[in-house]
Amino acid sequence: MDYLWSLKDLYSSFDGEDFKKDMSALNGILKEYINWVDNTVESSRDIRAALEQFIGIKTRLSELASRLYNFSELSYTVDTKNEKATKNMEILEVKLSSVAEANAKINKWIGSAADIDNAIQASDILKEHEFYLKEIIEKSSHLLDGKQEAIIARMKNTGSSAWLKLKDLLTSTLKVDIELDGEKKQLPLSIIRNMAYESSRELRKKAYEAELASYEKIDDSLSACLNGIKGEVITVAELRGFGSPLEETLFNSRMEAQTLEAMLTAMRESLPAFRKYLRTKGQLLGSKKGLPFFDLFAPMGDLNKKYTYEEAVKIVDENYRTFSSSLADFAKKAIESNWIDVYPREGKIGGAFCQDLHIIGQSRVMLNFGGTFSDIITMVHELGHAYHDECIKNESMLNSDYPMPLAETASTFCETIVKKAAIKAASKEEAFAILEMELSDVTQVIVDIYSRFLFESELFKRRKDGSLSTGELNEIMLWAQKEAYGDGLDPEYMHKYMWACKPHYYTADTNFYNFPYAFGQLFAKGLYAEYEKRGKAFVKDYEALLRVTGKNKIEDVTKMMNIDVRGIDFWRNSLKTIEQDIEKFLELSAEKL
Ligand SMILES: [Zn+2]
């Protein structure tokens, strides 16, 4: 076992013959694809043959492109100063955007071709990709002509992509000034952010204050990044004929507006219960005016314990095994095959993520493991993503891309397994601590996510009329937090810089990457209730559901489990399971106050 991930299964190195060979092979495929599109659009009469060729060449192209790009990007995320990684990412972005015109042409051609249904029914390979093809037809109505699409794609490289790189560079190299044990130190932001989980209240508060102060060094630059990115998103959404970036996001998420509205309404109804929890946690920690932001993640009771990574690995294995041996065996394989980059270090980006490497049937997980129970849960979460990818491994490359809201299903489901199992096995005091941690996490996913949704909606609304100043961004963030947390948060200690902290606002291709977390959390809660009813028989159906997430609309995926996400009842019931946990927490807290 190693603590750094290995990318050797992708390439030996940027200078290796294998990498160089594939870079030049990519040039060949790109040229072949562009020529093929021109010929087909001009002269093809056999729609079935053309579509079959399309699936073939598109598969080869996306396999090679993702292999090259993921190698570059993964190398970069753990070493943002790696010049070869940065350079190759840029080269690849330019190369890949060179097919934008061809993509637009062929997609428009498919969108307007007659007799597609007959062609699909007459061919196995087309039947396998029916959803993929139908989605192209649906999307073609929002496509501009080839030249315009080419210009947008190329301008993005020097627009939103460049802004994002600057943002990553600013935050990953930011030095936070903090005094620890009388000694003045400069620490990376990711380490300071991890201190929110420390058991010492003084340390948490100090880290929070140091974090906020540090953003002042880069806030105007970050707001320039954010304004640049969101401005581009608005322009492109308008050009494509979407009513708003949210409409575009829902379209790309394969999700109906009615589903989002039903979920948000149920979430709003549940806010008073969350606020009760927050105020009570505040009281337990000695605050009378609600919970200060720096106490949101404060561990309660017996969870002050620190874990080594090896202990975390053991906990993951034992708890996954209560669900299924296939899940546990998979995690073991991921850990032992060096798929995980474990500890924070300078130059490595903050947070955690999982990257699917469909082409080699593997994933990579980046952590910033700090040894708290919460870090174990993050590990469980990211390995859940990896398991989702494992279930989808045998689908074709073009059927492996699932939408944002379903992306958080497996990760959240795994969290629920581990937390429930951990509560069962724990003493009364430990159980209280885990229950509280679960509530603290869920509060993020429901209440904080709601504030992020409000923030991003308001940001888009105002950005239409021009750039926002740092002061305005801070003001909107405070407003959004007030709306969501209400009197649950201490108004003196909120976090006006969450827009600078959360990376999701800065990705031009995935806007509103907030409500998918709530969707994933509440959908997973609903699924877990099913699992509790049906036991082991549920496991196979669950894996089957994960497997088809890349080739169905959300409402159709959830229907497989007889769940109607358009109606408010499903969401209310999922939230009720959380409200029951809050009730339990309030009871146990009453004994302590
Ligand atoms: Zn996730």
Coordinates of C-alpha atoms and ligand atoms in Angstrom, one line a residue:
M1 CA 0.0 0.0 0.0
D2 CA 1.2 3.5 -0.9
Y3 CA -0.1 6.9 0.1
L4 CA 0.2 8.4 -3.4
W5 CA -2.0 7.3 -6.2
S6 CA -0.4 5.6 -9.2
L7 CA -1.2 6.7 -12.7
K8 CA 1.0 4.1 -14.3
D9 CA -2.0 2.2 -15.7
L10 CA -2.6 5.3 -17.8
Y11 CA 0.9 6.3 -18.9
S12 CA 4.4 5.9 -17.6
S13 CA 5.1 9.7 -17.7
F14 CA 4.7 12.8 -19.8
D15 CA 8.0 11.9 -21.5
G16 CA 7.2 8.2 -22.0
E17 CA 6.9 6.7 -25.4
D18 CA 3.3 5.5 -24.6
F19 CA 2.1 9.1 -23.9
K20 CA 3.8 10.5 -26.9
K21 CA 2.4 7.8 -29.1
D22 CA -1.1 8.4 -28.0
M23 CA -0.8 12.2 -28.4
S24 CA 0.0 11.7 -32.0
A25 CA -2.6 9.0 -32.4
L26 CA -5.1 11.6 -31.1
N27 CA -4.1 13.9 -34.0
G28 CA -4.9 11.1 -36.4
I29 CA -8.3 10.3 -35.0
L30 CA -9.3 14.0 -34.8
K31 CA -8.4 14.4 -38.5
E32 CA -10.2 11.2 -39.4
Y33 CA -13.3 12.3 -37.5
I34 CA -13.4 15.8 -39.0
N35 CA -13.1 14.3 -42.5
W36 CA -15.6 11.6 -41.9
V37 CA -18.2 14.2 -40.6
D38 CA -17.7 16.4 -43.7
N39 CA -18.2 13.4 -46.1
T40 CA -21.2 12.1 -44.2
V41 CA -23.0 15.4 -43.9
E42 CA -22.5 16.1 -47.6
S43 CA -23.2 12.8 -49.2
S44 CA -24.3 10.0 -46.9
R45 CA -27.7 8.4 -47.8
D46 CA -27.5 5.3 -45.6
I47 CA -28.4 6.6 -42.2
R48 CA -27.9 3.3 -40.4
A49 CA -24.4 2.8 -41.7
A50 CA -23.5 6.4 -40.9
L51 CA -24.8 6.1 -37.4
E52 CA -22.9 2.9 -36.8
Q53 CA -19.7 4.5 -38.0
F54 CA -20.5 7.5 -35.8
I55 CA -20.7 5.4 -32.7
G56 CA -17.5 3.6 -33.6
I57 CA -15.4 6.6 -34.2
K58 CA -16.9 8.6 -31.3
T59 CA -16.1 5.8 -28.9
R60 CA -12.5 5.6 -30.0
L61 CA -12.1 9.3 -29.8
S62 CA -13.6 9.7 -26.4
E63 CA -11.6 6.8 -25.0
L64 CA -8.3 8.1 -26.2
A65 CA -9.1 11.7 -25.3
S66 CA -10.2 10.8 -21.7
R67 CA -7.1 8.7 -21.2
L68 CA -4.8 11.5 -22.2
Y69 CA -6.7 14.3 -20.5
N70 CA -7.3 12.4 -17.2
F71 CA -3.6 11.6 -16.9
S72 CA -2.8 15.2 -17.3
E73 CA -5.5 16.5 -15.0
L74 CA -4.9 14.0 -12.3
S75 CA -1.2 14.7 -12.4
Y76 CA -2.0 18.4 -12.0
T77 CA -4.5 18.2 -9.1
V78 CA -1.9 16.7 -6.8
D79 CA 0.8 19.0 -8.0
T80 CA -0.6 22.2 -9.4
K81 CA 2.9 23.5 -10.1
N82 CA 3.6 20.6 -12.4
E83 CA 4.4 22.5 -15.7
K84 CA 4.2 19.5 -17.9
A85 CA 0.8 18.6 -16.6
T86 CA -0.5 22.2 -17.1
K87 CA 1.0 22.4 -20.6
N88 CA -0.4 19.1 -21.7
M89 CA -3.9 20.0 -20.4
E90 CA -3.8 23.1 -22.4
I91 CA -2.6 21.4 -25.5
L92 CA -5.4 18.8 -25.1
E93 CA -8.0 21.4 -24.5
V94 CA -7.1 23.1 -27.7
K95 CA -6.9 19.9 -29.7
L96 CA -10.3 18.7 -28.3
S97 CA -12.0 21.9 -28.9
S98 CA -10.9 21.6 -32.6
V99 CA -13.8 19.1 -33.2
A100 CA -16.5 21.5 -31.9
E101 CA -17.4 22.4 -35.4
A102 CA -17.6 18.8 -36.6
N103 CA -19.6 17.9 -33.5
A104 CA -22.1 20.6 -34.1
K105 CA -22.4 19.6 -37.8
I106 CA -22.9 15.9 -37.2
N107 CA -25.2 16.5 -34.3
K108 CA -27.4 18.8 -36.3
W109 CA -27.3 16.3 -39.2
I110 CA -28.5 13.5 -36.9
G111 CA -31.1 15.8 -35.4
S112 CA -32.6 16.4 -38.8
A113 CA -32.2 13.0 -40.3
A114 CA -35.3 11.1 -41.3
D115 CA -36.1 7.5 -40.3
I116 CA -33.8 7.4 -37.3
D117 CA -36.1 5.1 -35.4
N118 CA -36.1 2.4 -38.1
A119 CA -32.3 2.6 -38.3
I120 CA -31.9 2.2 -34.6
Q121 CA -34.3 -0.8 -34.4
A122 CA -32.4 -2.5 -37.3
S123 CA -29.0 -2.5 -35.6
D124 CA -27.8 -3.9 -32.3
I125 CA -25.1 -1.4 -31.8
L126 CA -27.5 1.5 -32.4
K127 CA -30.1 -0.1 -30.1
E128 CA -27.4 -0.2 -27.4
H129 CA -26.9 3.6 -27.9
E130 CA -30.5 4.6 -28.4
F131 CA -30.6 7.0 -25.5
Y132 CA -27.3 8.5 -26.5
L133 CA -28.6 9.1 -30.0
K134 CA -32.0 10.4 -28.9
E135 CA -30.3 12.8 -26.6
I136 CA -28.3 14.2 -29.5
I137 CA -31.5 14.8 -31.4
E138 CA -33.0 16.6 -28.4
K139 CA -29.9 18.7 -27.8
S140 CA -29.5 19.6 -31.5
S141 CA -32.2 22.2 -31.1
H142 CA -29.9 24.2 -28.8
L143 CA -26.9 23.9 -31.1
L144 CA -25.6 26.9 -33.1
D145 CA -24.1 26.3 -36.5
G146 CA -20.7 24.7 -36.8
K147 CA -18.6 27.8 -37.1
Q148 CA -20.2 29.5 -34.1
E149 CA -19.8 26.3 -32.0
A150 CA -16.1 26.2 -33.0
I151 CA -15.6 29.8 -31.9
I152 CA -17.3 29.3 -28.5
A153 CA -15.2 26.1 -27.8
R154 CA -11.9 27.8 -28.7
M155 CA -12.7 31.0 -26.8
K156 CA -13.5 29.0 -23.7
N157 CA -9.9 27.8 -23.5
T158 CA -8.8 31.4 -23.0
G159 CA -12.0 32.3 -21.1
S160 CA -13.6 30.2 -18.4
S161 CA -10.9 27.5 -18.5
A162 CA -8.1 30.0 -18.0
W163 CA -10.1 31.7 -15.2
L164 CA -10.5 28.4 -13.4
K165 CA -6.8 27.7 -13.6
L166 CA -6.0 31.0 -12.1
K167 CA -8.5 30.4 -9.3
D168 CA -7.0 26.9 -8.6
L169 CA -3.5 28.5 -8.5
L170 CA -4.5 31.3 -6.2
T171 CA -6.2 29.0 -3.7
S172 CA -3.8 26.1 -3.8
T173 CA -0.8 28.4 -3.2
L174 CA -2.4 30.7 -0.7
K175 CA -0.5 30.8 2.6
V176 CA -2.7 31.3 5.6
D177 CA -1.1 33.2 8.5
I178 CA -1.9 31.6 11.9
E179 CA -0.4 31.5 15.3
L180 CA -0.3 28.1 16.9
D181 CA 1.2 27.5 20.3
G182 CA 2.8 30.9 20.3
E183 CA 4.5 30.2 17.0
K184 CA 3.6 32.2 13.8
K185 CA 3.0 29.8 10.9
Q186 CA 2.0 29.9 7.3
L187 CA -0.1 27.0 6.3
P188 CA -2.0 25.9 3.1
L189 CA -5.7 26.6 3.0
S190 CA -6.6 22.9 2.9
I191 CA -4.9 22.3 6.2
I192 CA -6.6 25.3 7.8
R193 CA -10.0 24.2 6.5
N194 CA -9.5 20.8 8.0
M195 CA -9.2 22.4 11.4
A196 CA -13.0 23.0 11.4
Y197 CA -13.2 19.4 12.5
E198 CA -10.8 19.9 15.5
S199 CA -12.1 19.2 19.0
S200 CA -10.6 22.4 20.4
R201 CA -13.0 25.3 20.0
E202 CA -10.3 27.8 20.4
L203 CA -8.4 26.3 17.5
R204 CA -11.5 26.1 15.3
K205 CA -12.2 29.7 15.9
K206 CA -8.7 30.7 15.2
A207 CA -8.6 28.7 12.0
Y208 CA -11.9 30.3 10.9
E209 CA -10.6 33.8 11.5
A210 CA -7.3 33.0 9.8
E211 CA -9.1 31.6 6.8
L212 CA -11.4 34.6 6.4
A213 CA -8.5 37.0 6.8
S214 CA -6.4 35.0 4.2
Y215 CA -9.1 35.4 1.5
E216 CA -8.6 39.2 1.7
K217 CA -5.2 38.6 0.0
I218 CA -6.9 37.1 -3.1
D219 CA -10.6 38.1 -3.0
D220 CA -10.6 40.7 -5.7
S221 CA -8.7 38.3 -8.0
L222 CA -11.1 35.5 -7.2
S223 CA -14.1 37.7 -7.9
A224 CA -12.6 38.6 -11.3
C225 CA -12.4 34.8 -11.9
L226 CA -16.0 34.3 -10.9
N227 CA -17.3 37.2 -12.8
G228 CA -15.4 36.0 -15.9
I229 CA -16.7 32.5 -15.7
K230 CA -20.3 33.3 -14.9
G231 CA -20.4 36.0 -17.5
E232 CA -19.4 33.5 -20.1
V233 CA -22.0 31.0 -18.9
I234 CA -24.7 33.6 -19.3
T235 CA -23.6 34.5 -22.8
V236 CA -23.4 30.9 -24.0
A237 CA -26.8 30.0 -22.5
E238 CA -28.4 32.9 -24.2
L239 CA -26.8 32.1 -27.5
R240 CA -28.1 28.5 -27.3
G241 CA -31.6 29.7 -26.6
F242 CA -32.0 28.7 -23.0
G243 CA -34.1 30.9 -20.7
S244 CA -31.4 30.8 -18.0
P245 CA -28.3 28.9 -16.9
L246 CA -30.6 27.0 -14.5
E247 CA -32.7 25.8 -17.5
E248 CA -29.6 24.7 -19.3
T249 CA -28.3 22.9 -16.2
L250 CA -31.6 21.0 -15.8
F251 CA -31.6 20.1 -19.5
N252 CA -28.0 18.7 -19.2
S253 CA -28.9 17.0 -15.9
R254 CA -31.7 15.1 -17.7
M255 CA -34.0 16.4 -15.0
E256 CA -37.4 18.2 -15.1
A257 CA -38.0 21.6 -13.5
Q258 CA -41.0 20.1 -11.7
T259 CA -38.7 17.6 -9.9
L260 CA -36.4 20.4 -8.7
E261 CA -39.3 22.5 -7.5
A262 CA -40.8 19.6 -5.6
M263 CA -37.5 18.9 -3.9
L264 CA -36.8 22.5 -3.0
T265 CA -40.3 23.0 -1.6
A266 CA -39.9 20.0 0.7
M267 CA -36.4 21.3 1.7
R268 CA -37.8 24.7 2.6
E269 CA -40.5 23.1 4.7
S270 CA -37.9 21.2 6.7
L271 CA -35.7 24.2 7.5
P272 CA -37.2 24.9 10.9
A273 CA -36.3 21.5 12.1
F274 CA -32.7 22.0 11.1
R275 CA -32.6 25.3 12.8
K276 CA -33.7 23.7 16.1
Y277 CA -30.8 21.2 15.7
L278 CA -28.3 24.1 15.0
R279 CA -29.4 26.2 18.0
T280 CA -29.2 23.1 20.3
K281 CA -25.7 22.3 19.1
G282 CA -24.9 25.9 19.8
Q283 CA -26.2 25.7 23.3
L284 CA -24.2 22.5 24.0
L285 CA -21.1 24.4 23.0
G286 CA -22.0 27.5 25.0
S287 CA -23.6 29.8 22.4
K288 CA -26.9 31.4 23.0
K289 CA -27.5 33.2 19.7
G290 CA -27.3 30.2 17.4
L291 CA -24.3 28.2 16.2
P292 CA -21.2 30.1 15.0
F293 CA -20.0 29.1 11.6
F294 CA -16.7 27.8 13.0
D295 CA -18.7 25.3 15.2
L296 CA -20.7 23.8 12.3
F297 CA -18.4 20.8 12.0
A298 CA -17.4 20.7 15.7
P299 CA -17.2 17.1 16.7
M300 CA -19.4 16.3 19.7
G301 CA -18.9 13.8 22.5
D302 CA -16.5 11.0 21.9
L303 CA -15.5 11.5 18.3
N304 CA -12.4 13.6 19.2
K305 CA -10.5 10.4 18.4
K306 CA -7.9 10.6 15.6
Y307 CA -7.6 7.7 13.2
T308 CA -4.6 6.6 11.2
Y309 CA -5.3 5.9 7.6
E310 CA -4.8 2.2 8.3
E311 CA -7.6 2.3 10.9
A312 CA -9.8 4.1 8.4
V313 CA -9.2 1.4 5.8
K314 CA -10.3 -1.2 8.4
I315 CA -13.5 0.7 9.2
V316 CA -14.4 1.1 5.6
D317 CA -14.0 -2.6 5.0
E318 CA -15.9 -3.8 8.0
N319 CA -18.9 -1.5 7.4
Y320 CA -19.1 -1.9 3.6
R321 CA -19.1 -5.7 4.3
T322 CA -22.4 -5.3 6.2
F323 CA -24.0 -4.3 2.9
S324 CA -22.3 -6.6 0.4
S325 CA -19.1 -8.4 -0.1
S326 CA -18.9 -7.1 -3.6
L327 CA -18.8 -3.5 -2.3
A328 CA -16.2 -4.3 0.4
D329 CA -14.0 -6.4 -2.0
F330 CA -14.1 -3.5 -4.5
A331 CA -12.9 -1.0 -1.9
K332 CA -10.1 -3.3 -0.9
K333 CA -9.0 -3.6 -4.5
A334 CA -9.1 0.2 -4.9
I335 CA -7.0 0.8 -1.8
E336 CA -4.5 -1.9 -2.4
S337 CA -4.0 -1.0 -6.1
N338 CA -3.0 2.6 -5.2
W339 CA -6.0 4.3 -6.6
I340 CA -6.0 6.7 -3.7
D341 CA -4.0 9.9 -3.0
V342 CA -4.3 10.2 0.7
Y343 CA -2.7 13.1 2.5
P344 CA -2.7 16.9 2.0
R345 CA 0.5 18.5 0.8
E346 CA 1.6 21.8 -0.7
G347 CA 0.6 22.3 -4.3
K348 CA -2.2 19.7 -4.0
I349 CA -5.7 21.1 -4.5
G350 CA -8.1 21.0 -1.5
G351 CA -11.2 18.9 -1.0
A352 CA -11.7 15.4 -2.3
F353 CA -13.0 13.9 -5.5
C354 CA -13.3 10.7 -7.5
Q355 CA -12.4 10.4 -11.2
D356 CA -13.8 7.6 -13.3
L357 CA -11.2 6.1 -15.6
H358 CA -13.7 4.1 -17.7
I359 CA -11.1 3.3 -20.4
I360 CA -9.1 1.1 -17.9
G361 CA -12.1 0.1 -15.8
Q362 CA -10.7 1.9 -12.8
S363 CA -11.1 5.1 -10.7
R364 CA -8.8 7.5 -8.8
V365 CA -9.7 9.0 -5.5
M366 CA -8.1 12.2 -4.1
L367 CA -8.4 12.8 -0.4
N368 CA -6.9 15.3 2.0
F369 CA -7.0 12.9 4.9
G370 CA -6.6 14.5 8.3
G371 CA -7.4 11.6 10.6
T372 CA -10.9 12.6 11.9
F373 CA -14.0 10.5 11.7
S374 CA -15.3 13.0 9.2
D375 CA -12.3 12.2 7.0
I376 CA -13.2 8.6 7.1
I377 CA -16.7 9.5 5.9
T378 CA -15.2 11.5 3.0
M379 CA -13.2 8.5 2.1
V380 CA -16.4 6.3 2.2
H381 CA -18.2 8.9 0.1
E382 CA -15.5 9.0 -2.6
L383 CA -15.2 5.2 -2.7
G384 CA -18.9 5.2 -3.2
H385 CA -18.4 7.2 -6.4
A386 CA -15.8 4.7 -7.5
Y387 CA -18.2 1.8 -6.8
H388 CA -20.8 3.5 -9.0
D389 CA -18.2 3.6 -11.8
E390 CA -17.4 -0.1 -11.1
C391 CA -21.1 -1.0 -11.6
I392 CA -21.1 0.9 -14.9
K393 CA -17.7 -0.5 -16.0
N394 CA -19.1 -2.9 -18.7
E395 CA -21.3 -0.3 -20.3
S396 CA -19.9 1.3 -23.5
M397 CA -17.9 4.5 -23.1
L398 CA -20.8 6.5 -24.5
N399 CA -23.2 5.1 -22.0
S400 CA -21.1 5.7 -19.0
D401 CA -21.7 9.4 -18.4
Y402 CA -24.3 9.9 -15.7
P403 CA -25.9 13.3 -14.9
M404 CA -25.0 15.3 -11.8
P405 CA -28.0 14.5 -9.5
L406 CA -27.5 10.8 -9.9
A407 CA -23.7 11.2 -9.5
E408 CA -24.2 11.7 -5.7
T409 CA -26.4 8.7 -5.2
A410 CA -23.9 5.9 -4.6
S411 CA -21.6 8.2 -2.6
T412 CA -24.3 9.2 -0.2
F413 CA -25.7 5.7 0.0
C414 CA -22.3 4.5 1.2
E415 CA -22.2 7.2 3.8
T416 CA -25.5 6.1 5.1
I417 CA -24.4 2.5 5.3
V418 CA -21.3 3.4 7.3
K419 CA -23.0 5.9 9.7
K420 CA -25.9 3.6 10.5
A421 CA -23.6 0.6 11.0
A422 CA -21.3 2.8 13.2
I423 CA -24.2 4.0 15.3
K424 CA -25.3 0.4 15.9
A425 CA -21.9 -0.8 17.0
A426 CA -21.2 2.2 19.2
S427 CA -21.7 3.0 22.9
K428 CA -24.4 5.5 23.9
E429 CA -21.9 8.4 24.0
E430 CA -20.3 7.4 20.7
A431 CA -23.7 6.9 19.1
F432 CA -24.6 10.4 20.1
A433 CA -21.5 11.8 18.5
I434 CA -22.0 9.9 15.3
L435 CA -25.7 10.9 15.1
E436 CA -24.6 14.5 15.6
M437 CA -22.0 14.2 12.9
E438 CA -24.6 12.7 10.5
L439 CA -26.8 15.7 11.3
S440 CA -23.9 18.1 10.8
D441 CA -23.3 16.5 7.3
V442 CA -26.9 16.5 6.3
T443 CA -27.2 20.1 7.4
Q444 CA -24.5 20.9 4.8
V445 CA -26.3 18.9 2.1
I446 CA -29.7 20.4 2.8
V447 CA -29.3 23.8 4.5
D448 CA -25.9 24.9 3.2
I449 CA -26.7 23.6 -0.3
Y450 CA -29.9 25.5 -0.2
S451 CA -27.9 28.7 0.6
R452 CA -25.6 27.9 -2.3
F453 CA -28.5 27.4 -4.6
L454 CA -29.9 30.8 -3.6
F455 CA -26.4 32.4 -3.9
E456 CA -25.9 31.1 -7.4
S457 CA -29.4 32.0 -8.6
E458 CA -28.9 35.6 -7.3
L459 CA -25.4 35.8 -8.7
F460 CA -26.6 34.9 -12.2
K461 CA -29.5 37.3 -11.9
R462 CA -27.2 40.2 -11.1
R463 CA -24.3 39.2 -13.3
K464 CA -26.5 39.7 -16.4
D465 CA -26.3 43.4 -15.8
G466 CA -22.5 43.5 -15.2
S467 CA -19.7 42.4 -12.9
L468 CA -20.2 42.1 -9.2
S469 CA -17.7 43.6 -6.7
T470 CA -16.2 41.5 -3.9
G471 CA -18.4 43.4 -1.5
E472 CA -21.5 42.5 -3.4
L473 CA -20.5 38.8 -3.5
N474 CA -20.0 38.9 0.2
E475 CA -23.3 40.5 0.8
I476 CA -25.2 38.0 -1.4
M477 CA -23.5 35.1 0.4
L478 CA -24.5 36.5 3.8
W479 CA -28.1 37.0 2.6
A480 CA -28.3 33.4 1.3
Q481 CA -26.9 32.0 4.5
K482 CA -29.5 34.0 6.5
E483 CA -32.3 32.7 4.3
A484 CA -31.2 29.2 4.7
Y485 CA -29.9 29.0 8.2
G486 CA -32.2 31.6 9.8
D487 CA -31.7 31.8 13.5
G488 CA -29.8 28.6 13.5
L489 CA -26.5 30.5 12.8
D490 CA -24.9 33.1 15.1
P491 CA -25.2 36.3 13.0
E492 CA -21.9 37.5 14.3
Y493 CA -20.0 34.5 12.9
M494 CA -21.2 33.7 9.4
H495 CA -19.0 32.9 6.3
K496 CA -19.2 35.6 3.7
Y497 CA -16.4 34.1 1.7
M498 CA -18.0 30.7 0.9
W499 CA -18.1 31.8 -2.7
A500 CA -14.3 31.9 -2.6
C501 CA -14.0 28.6 -0.9
K502 CA -16.3 26.2 -2.7
P503 CA -14.8 25.2 -6.1
H504 CA -18.2 24.4 -7.7
Y505 CA -19.0 27.9 -8.7
Y506 CA -16.0 28.1 -10.9
T507 CA -16.7 25.3 -13.4
A508 CA -18.4 26.7 -16.5
D509 CA -19.7 23.4 -17.7
T510 CA -21.4 22.4 -14.4
N511 CA -23.4 25.2 -13.0
F512 CA -25.6 24.9 -9.9
Y513 CA -23.5 22.0 -8.7
N514 CA -25.4 22.3 -5.5
F515 CA -28.9 20.9 -5.8
P516 CA -27.5 17.6 -7.1
Y517 CA -26.0 17.0 -3.6
A518 CA -29.4 17.4 -2.0
F519 CA -31.0 15.2 -4.7
G520 CA -28.3 12.5 -4.1
Q521 CA -28.7 12.7 -0.3
L522 CA -32.5 12.5 -0.3
F523 CA -32.7 10.0 -3.1
A524 CA -30.1 7.8 -1.3
K525 CA -32.2 8.2 2.0
G526 CA -35.2 6.9 0.1
L527 CA -33.2 4.0 -1.4
Y528 CA -31.8 3.2 2.1
A529 CA -35.4 2.9 3.4
E530 CA -36.0 0.4 0.6
Y531 CA -32.9 -1.5 1.6
E532 CA -34.1 -1.7 5.2
K533 CA -37.4 -3.1 4.0
R534 CA -36.0 -5.6 1.6
G535 CA -32.6 -6.5 2.9
K536 CA -30.1 -8.5 0.7
A537 CA -32.6 -8.8 -2.1
F538 CA -32.2 -5.0 -2.6
V539 CA -28.5 -5.2 -3.4
K540 CA -28.9 -6.6 -7.0
D541 CA -31.6 -4.1 -7.9
Y542 CA -29.5 -1.3 -6.6
E543 CA -26.5 -2.3 -8.7
A544 CA -28.7 -2.7 -11.7
L545 CA -30.0 0.9 -11.1
L546 CA -26.5 2.3 -10.8
R547 CA -25.6 0.5 -14.0
V548 CA -28.2 2.3 -16.2
T549 CA -27.7 5.8 -14.8
G550 CA -25.7 6.8 -17.9
K551 CA -28.4 6.0 -20.4
N552 CA -31.8 7.2 -18.9
K553 CA -33.6 10.4 -17.8
I554 CA -33.6 10.8 -14.1
E555 CA -37.3 10.4 -13.7
D556 CA -37.0 7.0 -15.6
V557 CA -34.1 5.8 -13.5
T558 CA -36.0 6.5 -10.2
K559 CA -39.1 4.8 -11.6
M560 CA -37.1 1.6 -11.7
M561 CA -37.5 1.6 -7.9
N562 CA -41.1 2.8 -8.0
I563 CA -40.0 6.3 -6.9
D564 CA -41.8 9.3 -8.2
V565 CA -39.4 12.3 -7.9
R566 CA -41.9 14.7 -9.5
G567 CA -44.2 14.6 -6.5
I568 CA -43.4 16.2 -3.2
D569 CA -44.3 13.1 -1.1
F570 CA -41.1 11.2 -1.8
W571 CA -39.0 14.2 -0.8
R572 CA -41.1 14.8 2.4
N573 CA -40.6 11.2 3.4
S574 CA -36.9 11.3 2.9
L575 CA -36.6 14.5 4.9
K576 CA -38.8 12.9 7.6
T577 CA -36.1 10.3 8.3
I578 CA -33.7 13.2 9.0
E579 CA -36.3 15.0 11.1
Q580 CA -36.6 11.8 13.2
D581 CA -32.8 11.9 13.7
I582 CA -33.1 15.5 14.8
E583 CA -35.8 14.6 17.3
K584 CA -33.5 11.9 18.7
F585 CA -30.7 14.4 18.9
L586 CA -32.8 16.9 20.8
E587 CA -33.9 14.2 23.3
L588 CA -30.3 13.1 24.0
S589 CA -29.2 16.8 24.2
A590 CA -31.8 17.6 26.8
E591 CA -30.1 15.2 29.2
K592 CA -26.9 17.2 28.7
L593 CA -28.2 20.7 29.0
Ligands
ZN1 ZN -19.5 13.4 -4.2

